PDB file of C-alpha atoms and ligand atoms in Angstrom:
ATOM      1  CA  UNK A   1       9.238 -11.640 -13.213  1.00  0.00           C
ATOM      2  CA  UNK A   2       6.547  -9.151 -12.622  1.00  0.00           C
ATOM      3  CA  UNK A   3       4.004  -9.271 -14.797  1.00  0.00           C
ATOM      4  CA  UNK A   4       2.085  -6.464 -16.668  1.00  0.00           C
ATOM      5  CA  UNK A   5       0.074  -5.311 -13.949  1.00  0.00           C
ATOM      6  CA  UNK A   6       0.319  -4.533 -10.254  1.00  0.00           C
ATOM      7  CA  UNK A   7      -3.451  -5.977  -9.132  1.00  0.00           C
ATOM      8  CA  UNK A   8      -2.247  -7.593  -5.448  1.00  0.00           C
ATOM      9  CA  UNK A   9       0.576  -8.974  -3.652  1.00  0.00           C
ATOM     10  CA  UNK A  10      -1.026 -12.463  -3.586  1.00  0.00           C
ATOM     11  CA  UNK A  11       0.384 -12.669  -7.395  1.00  0.00           C
ATOM     12  CA  UNK A  12       4.008 -11.683  -6.653  1.00  0.00           C
ATOM     13  CA  UNK A  13       6.565 -14.180  -5.530  1.00  0.00           C
ATOM     14  CA  UNK A  14       9.306 -13.630  -3.101  1.00  0.00           C
ATOM     15  CA  UNK A  15      11.799 -12.584  -6.278  1.00  0.00           C
ATOM     16  CA  UNK A  16       9.361 -10.052  -7.028  1.00  0.00           C
ATOM     17  CA  UNK A  17       9.011  -8.287  -3.980  1.00  0.00           C
ATOM     18  CA  UNK A  18      12.800  -8.412  -3.337  1.00  0.00           C
ATOM     19  CA  UNK A  19      13.602  -6.630  -7.021  1.00  0.00           C
ATOM     20  CA  UNK A  20      10.815  -3.978  -6.173  1.00  0.00           C
ATOM     21  CA  UNK A  21      12.478  -2.822  -2.712  1.00  0.00           C
ATOM     22  CA  UNK A  22      15.386  -2.890  -4.009  1.00  0.00           C
ATOM     23  CA  UNK A  23      14.471  -0.658  -7.040  1.00  0.00           C
ATOM     24  CA  UNK A  24      12.696   1.396  -4.268  1.00  0.00           C
ATOM     25  CA  UNK A  25      16.228   1.635  -2.406  1.00  0.00           C
ATOM     26  CA  UNK A  26      17.426   3.233  -4.809  1.00  0.00           C
ATOM     27  CA  UNK A  27      14.551   5.953  -5.775  1.00  0.00           C
ATOM     28  CA  UNK A  28      14.693   6.630  -2.315  1.00  0.00           C
ATOM     29  CA  UNK A  29      18.452   7.746  -3.029  1.00  0.00           C
ATOM     30  CA  UNK A  30      17.283   9.614  -5.780  1.00  0.00           C
ATOM     31  CA  UNK A  31      14.619  11.435  -3.405  1.00  0.00           C
ATOM     32  CA  UNK A  32      17.387  12.624  -1.377  1.00  0.00           C
ATOM     33  CA  UNK A  33      18.926  14.408  -3.784  1.00  0.00           C
ATOM     34  CA  UNK A  34      18.848  18.561  -4.397  1.00  0.00           C
ATOM     35  CA  UNK A  35      17.125  17.768  -7.874  1.00  0.00           C
ATOM     36  CA  UNK A  36      14.955  14.999  -7.429  1.00  0.00           C
ATOM     37  CA  UNK A  37      14.199  14.293 -10.913  1.00  0.00           C
ATOM     38  CA  UNK A  38      15.827  11.869 -13.442  1.00  0.00           C
ATOM     39  CA  UNK A  39      14.856  11.472 -16.937  1.00  0.00           C
ATOM     40  CA  UNK A  40      13.792   7.674 -17.100  1.00  0.00           C
ATOM     41  CA  UNK A  41       9.958   7.876 -18.123  1.00  0.00           C
ATOM     42  CA  UNK A  42       9.991  11.142 -19.780  1.00  0.00           C
ATOM     43  CA  UNK A  43       7.665  10.968 -22.846  1.00  0.00           C
ATOM     44  CA  UNK A  44       5.649   8.674 -20.535  1.00  0.00           C
ATOM     45  CA  UNK A  45       2.155   9.336 -19.300  1.00  0.00           C
ATOM     46  CA  UNK A  46       0.458   8.067 -16.595  1.00  0.00           C
ATOM     47  CA  UNK A  47      -3.324   8.392 -15.454  1.00  0.00           C
ATOM     48  CA  UNK A  48      -4.042   8.698 -11.778  1.00  0.00           C
ATOM     49  CA  UNK A  49      -7.794   6.909 -11.740  1.00  0.00           C
ATOM     50  CA  UNK A  50      -8.800   7.749  -8.326  1.00  0.00           C
ATOM     51  CA  UNK A  51     -12.691   6.648  -7.735  1.00  0.00           C
ATOM     52  CA  UNK A  52     -12.159   7.152  -3.873  1.00  0.00           C
ATOM     53  CA  UNK A  53     -10.930   9.486  -1.361  1.00  0.00           C
ATOM     54  CA  UNK A  54      -7.132   9.274  -0.921  1.00  0.00           C
ATOM     55  CA  UNK A  55      -4.134  11.790   0.267  1.00  0.00           C
ATOM     56  CA  UNK A  56      -0.910   9.595   0.419  1.00  0.00           C
ATOM     57  CA  UNK A  57      -1.363   7.122  -2.289  1.00  0.00           C
ATOM     58  CA  UNK A  58      -2.768   9.928  -5.029  1.00  0.00           C
ATOM     59  CA  UNK A  59      -0.005  12.136  -4.287  1.00  0.00           C
ATOM     60  CA  UNK A  60       2.679   9.778  -4.192  1.00  0.00           C
ATOM     61  CA  UNK A  61       1.686   8.249  -7.215  1.00  0.00           C
ATOM     62  CA  UNK A  62       1.746  11.928  -8.716  1.00  0.00           C
ATOM     63  CA  UNK A  63       4.813  12.794  -7.376  1.00  0.00           C
ATOM     64  CA  UNK A  64       6.549   9.476  -7.973  1.00  0.00           C
ATOM     65  CA  UNK A  65       5.686  10.214 -12.180  1.00  0.00           C
ATOM     66  CA  UNK A  66       6.773  13.354 -12.005  1.00  0.00           C
ATOM     67  CA  UNK A  67      10.421  12.231 -10.574  1.00  0.00           C
ATOM     68  CA  UNK A  68      10.804  10.015 -13.232  1.00  0.00           C
ATOM     69  CA  UNK A  69       9.736  12.660 -15.339  1.00  0.00           C
ATOM     70  CA  UNK A  70       6.681  11.177 -16.623  1.00  0.00           C
ATOM     71  CA  UNK A  71       3.451  13.371 -17.744  1.00  0.00           C
ATOM     72  CA  UNK A  72       0.718  12.384 -14.868  1.00  0.00           C
ATOM     73  CA  UNK A  73      -2.620  13.448 -15.237  1.00  0.00           C
ATOM     74  CA  UNK A  74      -5.119  13.415 -12.319  1.00  0.00           C
ATOM     75  CA  UNK A  75      -8.397  11.996 -13.591  1.00  0.00           C
ATOM     76  CA  UNK A  76     -11.319  13.851 -11.581  1.00  0.00           C
ATOM     77  CA  UNK A  77     -13.884  11.138 -11.747  1.00  0.00           C
ATOM     78  CA  UNK A  78     -16.392  13.730  -9.842  1.00  0.00           C
ATOM     79  CA  UNK A  79     -16.361  16.287 -12.937  1.00  0.00           C
ATOM     80  CA  UNK A  80     -16.027  13.621 -15.679  1.00  0.00           C
ATOM     81  CA  UNK A  81     -18.250  11.958 -18.161  1.00  0.00           C
ATOM     82  CA  UNK A  82     -19.130   9.007 -15.673  1.00  0.00           C
ATOM     83  CA  UNK A  83     -21.680  11.585 -14.485  1.00  0.00           C
ATOM     84  CA  UNK A  84     -23.123  11.426 -17.893  1.00  0.00           C
ATOM     85  CA  UNK A  85     -23.271   7.722 -17.631  1.00  0.00           C
ATOM     86  CA  UNK A  86     -20.205   6.174 -19.234  1.00  0.00           C
ATOM     87  CA  UNK A  87     -19.003   3.281 -17.872  1.00  0.00           C
ATOM     88  CA  UNK A  88     -15.699   2.972 -16.184  1.00  0.00           C
ATOM     89  CA  UNK A  89     -14.734   0.557 -18.962  1.00  0.00           C
ATOM     90  CA  UNK A  90     -15.619   2.903 -21.417  1.00  0.00           C
ATOM     91  CA  UNK A  91     -13.537   5.459 -19.645  1.00  0.00           C
ATOM     92  CA  UNK A  92     -10.844   3.439 -19.559  1.00  0.00           C
ATOM     93  CA  UNK A  93     -11.098   2.407 -22.859  1.00  0.00           C
ATOM     94  CA  UNK A  94     -11.360   6.673 -24.047  1.00  0.00           C
ATOM     95  CA  UNK A  95      -8.324   7.457 -21.993  1.00  0.00           C
ATOM     96  CA  UNK A  96      -6.191   4.700 -23.433  1.00  0.00           C
ATOM     97  CA  UNK A  97      -6.589   5.896 -27.169  1.00  0.00           C
ATOM     98  CA  UNK A  98      -4.932   9.124 -25.962  1.00  0.00           C
ATOM     99  CA  UNK A  99      -1.736   6.837 -25.454  1.00  0.00           C
ATOM    100  CA  UNK A 100      -1.593   6.048 -21.921  1.00  0.00           C
ATOM    101  CA  UNK A 101       1.906   4.210 -20.909  1.00  0.00           C
ATOM    102  CA  UNK A 102       0.383   2.935 -17.056  1.00  0.00           C
ATOM    103  CA  UNK A 103      -2.764   3.588 -15.355  1.00  0.00           C
ATOM    104  CA  UNK A 104      -3.143   3.599 -11.776  1.00  0.00           C
ATOM    105  CA  UNK A 105      -6.386   2.964 -10.551  1.00  0.00           C
ATOM    106  CA  UNK A 106      -8.524   3.235  -7.130  1.00  0.00           C
ATOM    107  CA  UNK A 107     -12.161   2.106  -6.722  1.00  0.00           C
ATOM    108  CA  UNK A 108     -14.777   1.470  -3.661  1.00  0.00           C
ATOM    109  CA  UNK A 109     -15.101  -2.035  -5.332  1.00  0.00           C
ATOM    110  CA  UNK A 110     -13.103  -4.872  -5.324  1.00  0.00           C
ATOM    111  CA  UNK A 111     -12.204  -6.461  -8.695  1.00  0.00           C
ATOM    112  CA  UNK A 112     -12.348  -2.769 -10.714  1.00  0.00           C
ATOM    113  CA  UNK A 113      -8.825  -2.692 -11.560  1.00  0.00           C
ATOM    114  CA  UNK A 114      -8.696  -6.522 -12.809  1.00  0.00           C
ATOM    115  CA  UNK A 115     -11.837  -5.310 -14.992  1.00  0.00           C
ATOM    116  CA  UNK A 116      -9.596  -2.441 -16.289  1.00  0.00           C
ATOM    117  CA  UNK A 117      -6.552  -4.350 -16.941  1.00  0.00           C
ATOM    118  CA  UNK A 118      -8.486  -7.060 -18.640  1.00  0.00           C
ATOM    119  CA  UNK A 119      -9.245  -4.667 -21.611  1.00  0.00           C
ATOM    120  CA  UNK A 120      -6.643  -2.380 -21.362  1.00  0.00           C
ATOM    121  CA  UNK A 121      -3.046  -3.183 -23.068  1.00  0.00           C
ATOM    122  CA  UNK A 122      -1.353  -0.417 -20.804  1.00  0.00           C
ATOM    123  CA  UNK A 123       0.067  -1.653 -17.451  1.00  0.00           C
ATOM    124  CA  UNK A 124      -2.951  -1.322 -14.527  1.00  0.00           C
ATOM    125  CA  UNK A 125      -1.841  -0.924 -10.935  1.00  0.00           C
ATOM    126  CA  UNK A 126      -4.118  -1.378  -8.107  1.00  0.00           C
ATOM    127  CA  UNK A 127      -4.233   1.598  -5.548  1.00  0.00           C
ATOM    128  CA  UNK A 128      -6.508   0.295  -3.284  1.00  0.00           C
ATOM    129  CA  UNK A 129      -9.959  -1.885  -4.375  1.00  0.00           C
ATOM    130  CA  UNK A 130     -12.802  -2.431  -2.227  1.00  0.00           C
ATOM    131  CA  UNK A 131     -11.377  -4.542   0.949  1.00  0.00           C
ATOM    132  CA  UNK A 132      -9.681  -6.452  -1.531  1.00  0.00           C
ATOM    133  CA  UNK A 133      -5.979  -5.502  -1.889  1.00  0.00           C
ATOM    134  CA  UNK A 134      -3.590  -1.956  -1.763  1.00  0.00           C
ATOM    135  CA  UNK A 135      -0.197  -3.346  -2.527  1.00  0.00           C
ATOM    136  CA  UNK A 136       1.530  -0.538  -2.932  1.00  0.00           C
ATOM    137  CA  UNK A 137       0.580   0.056   0.707  1.00  0.00           C
ATOM    138  CA  UNK A 138       2.211  -3.319   1.606  1.00  0.00           C
ATOM    139  CA  UNK A 139       5.434  -2.868  -0.531  1.00  0.00           C
ATOM    140  CA  UNK A 140       6.015   0.393   1.638  1.00  0.00           C
ATOM    141  CA  UNK A 141       5.346  -1.101   4.576  1.00  0.00           C
ATOM    142  CA  UNK A 142       7.910  -4.254   3.630  1.00  0.00           C
ATOM    143  CA  UNK A 143      10.515  -1.223   2.720  1.00  0.00           C
ATOM    144  CA  UNK A 144       9.852   0.126   5.998  1.00  0.00           C
ATOM    145  CA  UNK A 145      10.360  -2.965   8.484  1.00  0.00           C
ATOM    146  CA  UNK A 146      13.258  -4.093   6.232  1.00  0.00           C
ATOM    147  CA  UNK A 147      14.981  -0.289   7.111  1.00  0.00           C
ATOM    148  CA  UNK A 148      14.084  -0.108  10.157  1.00  0.00           C
ATOM    149  CA  UNK A 149      14.736  -4.322  11.459  1.00  0.00           C
ATOM    150  CA  UNK A 150      17.425  -4.621   8.787  1.00  0.00           C
ATOM    151  CA  UNK A 151      15.068  -7.986   7.579  1.00  0.00           C
ATOM    152  CA  UNK A 152      11.745  -9.652   7.095  1.00  0.00           C
ATOM    153  CA  UNK A 153      12.322 -13.054   7.342  1.00  0.00           C
ATOM    154  CA  UNK A 154      11.723 -14.241  11.294  1.00  0.00           C
ATOM    155  CA  UNK A 155       9.905 -10.885  12.225  1.00  0.00           C
ATOM    156  CA  UNK A 156       6.619 -11.381  14.090  1.00  0.00           C
ATOM    157  CA  UNK A 157       3.768  -9.014  12.921  1.00  0.00           C
ATOM    158  CA  UNK A 158       0.512  -7.690  14.718  1.00  0.00           C
ATOM    159  CA  UNK A 159      -1.821  -6.281  12.533  1.00  0.00           C
ATOM    160  CA  UNK A 160      -4.884  -4.848  14.966  1.00  0.00           C
ATOM    161  CA  UNK A 161      -8.552  -3.518  14.007  1.00  0.00           C
ATOM    162  CA  UNK A 162     -10.634  -4.113  11.441  1.00  0.00           C
ATOM    163  CA  UNK A 163      -9.542  -6.793   9.359  1.00  0.00           C
ATOM    164  CA  UNK A 164     -12.269  -7.707   7.713  1.00  0.00           C
ATOM    165  CA  UNK A 165     -12.971  -4.733   5.643  1.00  0.00           C
ATOM    166  CA  UNK A 166      -9.067  -3.862   5.059  1.00  0.00           C
ATOM    167  CA  UNK A 167      -7.487  -4.065   1.889  1.00  0.00           C
ATOM    168  CA  UNK A 168      -4.070  -2.934   3.812  1.00  0.00           C
ATOM    169  CA  UNK A 169      -4.449  -6.196   5.881  1.00  0.00           C
ATOM    170  CA  UNK A 170      -5.136  -8.460   3.052  1.00  0.00           C
ATOM    171  CA  UNK A 171      -2.112  -7.195   0.888  1.00  0.00           C
ATOM    172  CA  UNK A 172       0.278  -7.253   4.019  1.00  0.00           C
ATOM    173  CA  UNK A 173      -0.887 -10.325   4.931  1.00  0.00           C
ATOM    174  CA  UNK A 174       0.541 -12.288   1.242  1.00  0.00           C
ATOM    175  CA  UNK A 175       3.349  -9.641   1.406  1.00  0.00           C
ATOM    176  CA  UNK A 176       5.041 -10.257   5.081  1.00  0.00           C
ATOM    177  CA  UNK A 177       4.081 -13.998   4.878  1.00  0.00           C
ATOM    178  CA  UNK A 178       5.851 -14.614   1.479  1.00  0.00           C
ATOM    179  CA  UNK A 179       8.930 -12.568   3.145  1.00  0.00           C
ATOM    180  CA  UNK A 180       8.940 -14.944   5.639  1.00  0.00           C
ATOM    181  CA  UNK A 181       7.618 -13.699   8.477  1.00  0.00           C
ATOM    182  CA  UNK A 182       4.910 -14.212  11.238  1.00  0.00           C
ATOM    183  CA  UNK A 183       1.690 -12.558  10.791  1.00  0.00           C
ATOM    184  CA  UNK A 184      -0.808 -12.345  13.352  1.00  0.00           C
ATOM    185  CA  UNK A 185      -4.015 -10.590  13.099  1.00  0.00           C
ATOM    186  CA  UNK A 186      -6.234  -9.359  16.138  1.00  0.00           C
ATOM    187  CA  UNK A 187      -9.558  -7.359  16.275  1.00  0.00           C
ATOM    188  CA  UNK A 188     -13.125  -7.749  17.602  1.00  0.00           C
ATOM    189  CA  UNK A 189     -14.451 -11.169  16.952  1.00  0.00           C
ATOM    190  CA  UNK A 190     -17.244  -9.397  14.017  1.00  0.00           C
ATOM    191  CA  UNK A 191     -14.254  -7.953  12.571  1.00  0.00           C
ATOM    192  CA  UNK A 192     -12.142 -11.118  11.769  1.00  0.00           C
ATOM    193  CA  UNK A 193     -12.899 -12.683   8.790  1.00  0.00           C
ATOM    194  CA  UNK A 194     -13.845 -16.309   9.288  1.00  0.00           C
ATOM    195  CA  UNK A 195     -11.849 -17.822   6.984  1.00  0.00           C
ATOM    196  CA  UNK A 196      -8.932 -15.647   7.847  1.00  0.00           C
ATOM    197  CA  UNK A 197      -6.919 -18.481   9.383  1.00  0.00           C
ATOM    198  CA  UNK A 198      -6.669 -20.318   6.150  1.00  0.00           C
ATOM    199  CA  UNK A 199      -4.229 -17.470   4.903  1.00  0.00           C
ATOM    200  CA  UNK A 200      -1.738 -19.139   6.939  1.00  0.00           C
ATOM    201  CA  UNK A 201      -1.608 -16.217  10.158  1.00  0.00           C
ATOM    202  CA  UNK A 202      -2.909 -16.644  13.811  1.00  0.00           C
ATOM    203  CA  UNK A 203      -6.166 -14.713  14.885  1.00  0.00           C
ATOM    204  CA  UNK A 204      -6.432 -13.624  18.168  1.00  0.00           C
ATOM    205  CA  UNK A 205      -9.641 -11.422  19.946  1.00  0.00           C
ATOM    206  CA  UNK A 206      -7.360 -10.472  22.735  1.00  0.00           C
ATOM    207  CA  UNK A 207      -5.101  -8.087  21.638  1.00  0.00           C
ATOM    208  CA  UNK A 208      -2.497  -8.882  24.509  1.00  0.00           C
ATOM    209  CA  UNK A 209      -1.953 -12.457  23.146  1.00  0.00           C
ATOM    210  CA  UNK A 210      -1.577 -10.706  19.788  1.00  0.00           C
ATOM    211  CA  UNK A 211       0.813  -8.319  20.340  1.00  0.00           C
ATOM    212  CA  UNK A 212       3.007 -10.557  23.347  1.00  0.00           C
ATOM    213  CA  UNK A 213       6.762 -10.289  21.944  1.00  0.00           C
ATOM    214  CA  UNK A 214       5.919  -9.016  18.283  1.00  0.00           C
ATOM    215  CA  UNK A 215       8.543  -7.144  16.557  1.00  0.00           C
ATOM    216  CA  UNK A 216       5.932  -4.757  14.685  1.00  0.00           C
ATOM    217  CA  UNK A 217       2.507  -3.352  15.653  1.00  0.00           C
ATOM    218  CA  UNK A 218       0.200  -2.350  12.663  1.00  0.00           C
ATOM    219  CA  UNK A 219      -3.029  -0.282  13.531  1.00  0.00           C
ATOM    220  CA  UNK A 220      -5.593   0.135  11.473  1.00  0.00           C
ATOM    221  CA  UNK A 221      -8.580   2.254  10.731  1.00  0.00           C
ATOM    222  CA  UNK A 222     -11.962   1.214  11.190  1.00  0.00           C
ATOM    223  CA  UNK A 223     -13.440   1.280   7.410  1.00  0.00           C
ATOM    224  CA  UNK A 224     -16.418   3.151   8.202  1.00  0.00           C
ATOM    225  CA  UNK A 225     -17.145   3.663   4.599  1.00  0.00           C
ATOM    226  CA  UNK A 226     -17.417   0.214   4.177  1.00  0.00           C
ATOM    227  CA  UNK A 227     -19.482  -0.462   7.169  1.00  0.00           C
ATOM    228  CA  UNK A 228     -23.141  -1.999   6.634  1.00  0.00           C
ATOM    229  CA  UNK A 229     -24.910  -1.700   9.780  1.00  0.00           C
ATOM    230  CA  UNK A 230     -23.571  -1.507  13.418  1.00  0.00           C
ATOM    231  CA  UNK A 231     -20.338  -3.689  14.023  1.00  0.00           C
ATOM    232  CA  UNK A 232     -19.338  -1.740  17.063  1.00  0.00           C
ATOM    233  CA  UNK A 233     -21.166  -1.251  20.570  1.00  0.00           C
ATOM    234  CA  UNK A 234     -19.123   2.221  20.776  1.00  0.00           C
ATOM    235  CA  UNK A 235     -16.324   3.513  19.556  1.00  0.00           C
ATOM    236  CA  UNK A 236     -14.891   3.941  22.850  1.00  0.00           C
ATOM    237  CA  UNK A 237     -15.302   0.624  23.797  1.00  0.00           C
ATOM    238  CA  UNK A 238     -12.920  -0.362  20.515  1.00  0.00           C
ATOM    239  CA  UNK A 239     -10.517   2.190  21.732  1.00  0.00           C
ATOM    240  CA  UNK A 240     -10.066   0.648  25.308  1.00  0.00           C
ATOM    241  CA  UNK A 241      -9.997  -3.034  24.393  1.00  0.00           C
ATOM    242  CA  UNK A 242      -7.619  -2.680  20.563  1.00  0.00           C
ATOM    243  CA  UNK A 243      -6.111   1.038  20.433  1.00  0.00           C
ATOM    244  CA  UNK A 244      -2.903   1.172  20.875  1.00  0.00           C
ATOM    245  CA  UNK A 245      -0.825   3.145  23.617  1.00  0.00           C
ATOM    246  CA  UNK A 246       2.240   3.036  25.540  1.00  0.00           C
ATOM    247  CA  UNK A 247       0.373   0.215  28.652  1.00  0.00           C
ATOM    248  CA  UNK A 248      -0.254  -2.058  25.787  1.00  0.00           C
ATOM    249  CA  UNK A 249       2.563  -1.672  23.732  1.00  0.00           C
ATOM    250  CA  UNK A 250       4.662  -2.852  26.514  1.00  0.00           C
ATOM    251  CA  UNK A 251       3.551  -6.478  25.809  1.00  0.00           C
ATOM    252  CA  UNK A 252       5.679  -6.220  22.519  1.00  0.00           C
ATOM    253  CA  UNK A 253       9.281  -6.175  22.254  1.00  0.00           C
ATOM    254  CA  UNK A 254      10.812  -3.465  24.101  1.00  0.00           C
ATOM    255  CA  UNK A 255      12.104  -1.957  19.901  1.00  0.00           C
ATOM    256  CA  UNK A 256       8.523  -3.073  18.393  1.00  0.00           C
ATOM    257  CA  UNK A 257       7.698  -0.261  15.698  1.00  0.00           C
ATOM    258  CA  UNK A 258       4.422   0.387  15.648  1.00  0.00           C
ATOM    259  CA  UNK A 259       2.748   1.700  12.556  1.00  0.00           C
ATOM    260  CA  UNK A 260      -0.202   3.100  10.487  1.00  0.00           C
ATOM    261  CA  UNK A 261      -1.210   3.020   7.100  1.00  0.00           C
ATOM    262  CA  UNK A 262      -3.278   6.350   7.273  1.00  0.00           C
ATOM    263  CA  UNK A 263      -5.259   8.263   7.892  1.00  0.00           C
ATOM    264  CA  UNK A 264      -4.704   7.745  11.638  1.00  0.00           C
ATOM    265  CA  UNK A 265      -7.743   8.187  13.853  1.00  0.00           C
ATOM    266  CA  UNK A 266      -6.070   9.873  16.736  1.00  0.00           C
ATOM    267  CA  UNK A 267      -7.331   8.068  20.029  1.00  0.00           C
ATOM    268  CA  UNK A 268      -8.824   5.385  18.275  1.00  0.00           C
ATOM    269  CA  UNK A 269      -6.832   3.305  17.381  1.00  0.00           C
ATOM    270  CA  UNK A 270      -3.618   4.544  17.913  1.00  0.00           C
ATOM    271  CA  UNK A 271      -3.278   7.057  20.984  1.00  0.00           C
ATOM    272  CA  UNK A 272      -1.951  10.667  20.874  1.00  0.00           C
ATOM    273  CA  UNK A 273       1.144  10.300  22.337  1.00  0.00           C
ATOM    274  CA  UNK A 274       2.094   7.229  19.936  1.00  0.00           C
ATOM    275  CA  UNK A 275       0.574   9.496  17.162  1.00  0.00           C
ATOM    276  CA  UNK A 276       3.037  12.146  17.924  1.00  0.00           C
ATOM    277  CA  UNK A 277       6.057  11.292  19.851  1.00  0.00           C
ATOM    278  CA  UNK A 278       6.763   8.216  17.466  1.00  0.00           C
ATOM    279  CA  UNK A 279       6.001   9.738  14.272  1.00  0.00           C
ATOM    280  CA  UNK A 280       9.270   8.529  12.370  1.00  0.00           C
ATOM    281  CA  UNK A 281       8.040   5.626  11.603  1.00  0.00           C
ATOM    282  CA  UNK A 282       4.525   6.371   9.877  1.00  0.00           C
ATOM    283  CA  UNK A 283       5.910   9.564   8.297  1.00  0.00           C
ATOM    284  CA  UNK A 284       8.530   6.910   6.748  1.00  0.00           C
ATOM    285  CA  UNK A 285       6.091   4.938   5.699  1.00  0.00           C
ATOM    286  CA  UNK A 286       4.459   7.859   3.624  1.00  0.00           C
ATOM    287  CA  UNK A 287       8.120   8.718   2.451  1.00  0.00           C
ATOM    288  CA  UNK A 288       9.016   5.159   1.451  1.00  0.00           C
ATOM    289  CA  UNK A 289       5.572   5.059  -0.266  1.00  0.00           C
ATOM    290  CA  UNK A 290       7.024   7.417  -2.748  1.00  0.00           C
ATOM    291  CA  UNK A 291      10.148   5.747  -3.747  1.00  0.00           C
ATOM    292  CA  UNK A 292       7.908   2.420  -4.013  1.00  0.00           C
ATOM    293  CA  UNK A 293       5.789   3.552  -6.730  1.00  0.00           C
ATOM    294  CA  UNK A 294       8.492   5.151  -8.313  1.00  0.00           C
ATOM    295  CA  UNK A 295       9.763   1.587  -8.239  1.00  0.00           C
ATOM    296  CA  UNK A 296       6.534   0.057  -9.390  1.00  0.00           C
ATOM    297  CA  UNK A 297       6.095   2.854 -12.521  1.00  0.00           C
ATOM    298  CA  UNK A 298       9.533   1.769 -13.589  1.00  0.00           C
ATOM    299  CA  UNK A 299       9.158  -1.304 -13.524  1.00  0.00           C
ATOM    300  CA  UNK A 300       5.881  -1.766 -15.204  1.00  0.00           C
ATOM    301  CA  UNK A 301       6.265   0.845 -17.643  1.00  0.00           C
ATOM    302  CA  UNK A 302       9.783   1.714 -18.357  1.00  0.00           C
ATOM    303  CA  UNK A 303      10.473  -0.758 -21.087  1.00  0.00           C
ATOM    304  CA  UNK A 304       9.091   0.148 -24.527  1.00  0.00           C
ATOM    305  CA  UNK A 305       6.975  -2.124 -25.315  1.00  0.00           C
ATOM    306  CA  UNK A 306       5.807  -5.366 -23.675  1.00  0.00           C
ATOM    307  CA  UNK A 307       8.844  -8.093 -23.810  1.00  0.00           C
ATOM    308  CA  UNK A 308      11.324  -5.273 -24.105  1.00  0.00           C
ATOM    309  CA  UNK A 309      14.294  -4.930 -21.581  1.00  0.00           C
ATOM    310  CA  UNK A 310      13.693  -2.080 -19.277  1.00  0.00           C
ATOM    311  CA  UNK A 311      15.174   1.235 -19.666  1.00  0.00           C
ATOM    312  CA  UNK A 312      18.205   2.307 -17.836  1.00  0.00           C
ATOM    313  CA  UNK A 313      16.957   3.361 -14.308  1.00  0.00           C
ATOM    314  CA  UNK A 314      18.820   6.644 -14.201  1.00  0.00           C
ATOM    315  CA  UNK A 315      19.074   7.810 -17.956  1.00  0.00           C
ATOM    316  CA  UNK A 316      15.943   6.170 -19.447  1.00  0.00           C
ATOM    317  CA  UNK A 317      18.131   5.300 -22.399  1.00  0.00           C
ATOM    318  CA  UNK A 318      17.825   1.581 -23.759  1.00  0.00           C
ATOM    319  CA  UNK A 319      19.704  -1.035 -22.113  1.00  0.00           C
TER     320      UNK A 319
HETATM  321  N1  LIG B 428      -5.381   4.651   3.254  1.00  0.00           N
HETATM  322  C1  LIG B 428      -5.444   2.964   3.302  1.00  0.00           C
HETATM  323  C2  LIG B 428      -6.481   3.032   2.205  1.00  0.00           C
HETATM  324  O1  LIG B 428      -6.690   3.101   1.529  1.00  0.00           O
HETATM  325  C3  LIG B 428      -5.942   2.946   4.771  1.00  0.00           C
HETATM  326  C4  LIG B 428      -7.433   3.241   5.442  1.00  0.00           C
HETATM  327  O2  LIG B 428      -8.036   4.398   4.366  1.00  0.00           O
HETATM  328  O3  LIG B 428      -7.567   3.286   6.247  1.00  0.00           O
HETATM  329  O4  LIG B 428      -6.931   1.661   2.322  1.00  0.00           O
END
């Protein structure tokens, strides 16, 4: 169960996902204590290797590691020897020579976490690679939906927006499908990958059809940093057609929840009122992100050596 690395939800099976969600429930409970710290990973060193901007993912991996008593190093790519033309793989090898226990990687190019995992023996966690995968985002989304709805099996999720460039969409499609949900995607035709239906989802260009009767509406940001050329005639037109507001939400179930991985472009993919007046779920996604990242760090690095049993979750003692 659960391999050495976490590179994508495509590689996880249902039992792995359930194990991570169960562990995260326990981690959430630690986060509600006055002293939000357990000794589980004391003496372990985790490095955050972020080559692309991040607010939520980077800080929540740091908080997660610290709540488990690990030493967390934030590698600053902009002021590192990458500027002296050292390669990413050599950077990773040199960092590992300092006896790291886990490496969290974000990069604008798909596949970089896998390349690093291939040369390191420490577990590698993908914190988002290009338009490929963002597994911990999908896991925190699953946890949020399961807590809100009591289940995932049998629900219908509509993911709306720039599906083509979204690693969040891809990781969520794999994860929600594995957990028994029906997944729909919708967006302008030029932002729907041609072969998207081979992943087992239904694709729509009509927002109304896509969100008809769904339990969950997930709005995505247009990935401007990944667009080459012009994809949209105008942001205003996009927002009028695909931006989620109260009017359009009426087509979903009455108790549908609205999610967004952040950062939200208010008034573009999500109306101001939905961002402000239904903040519970979107900020819960962020809250659950810490618990999921604690769970993943524990499950991947909470052993003495590969093959050893995991350390006790609370005390860090060998079981
Ligand atoms: N924060 C998410 C990501 O890094 C979503 C986004 O940036 O739109 O993929």
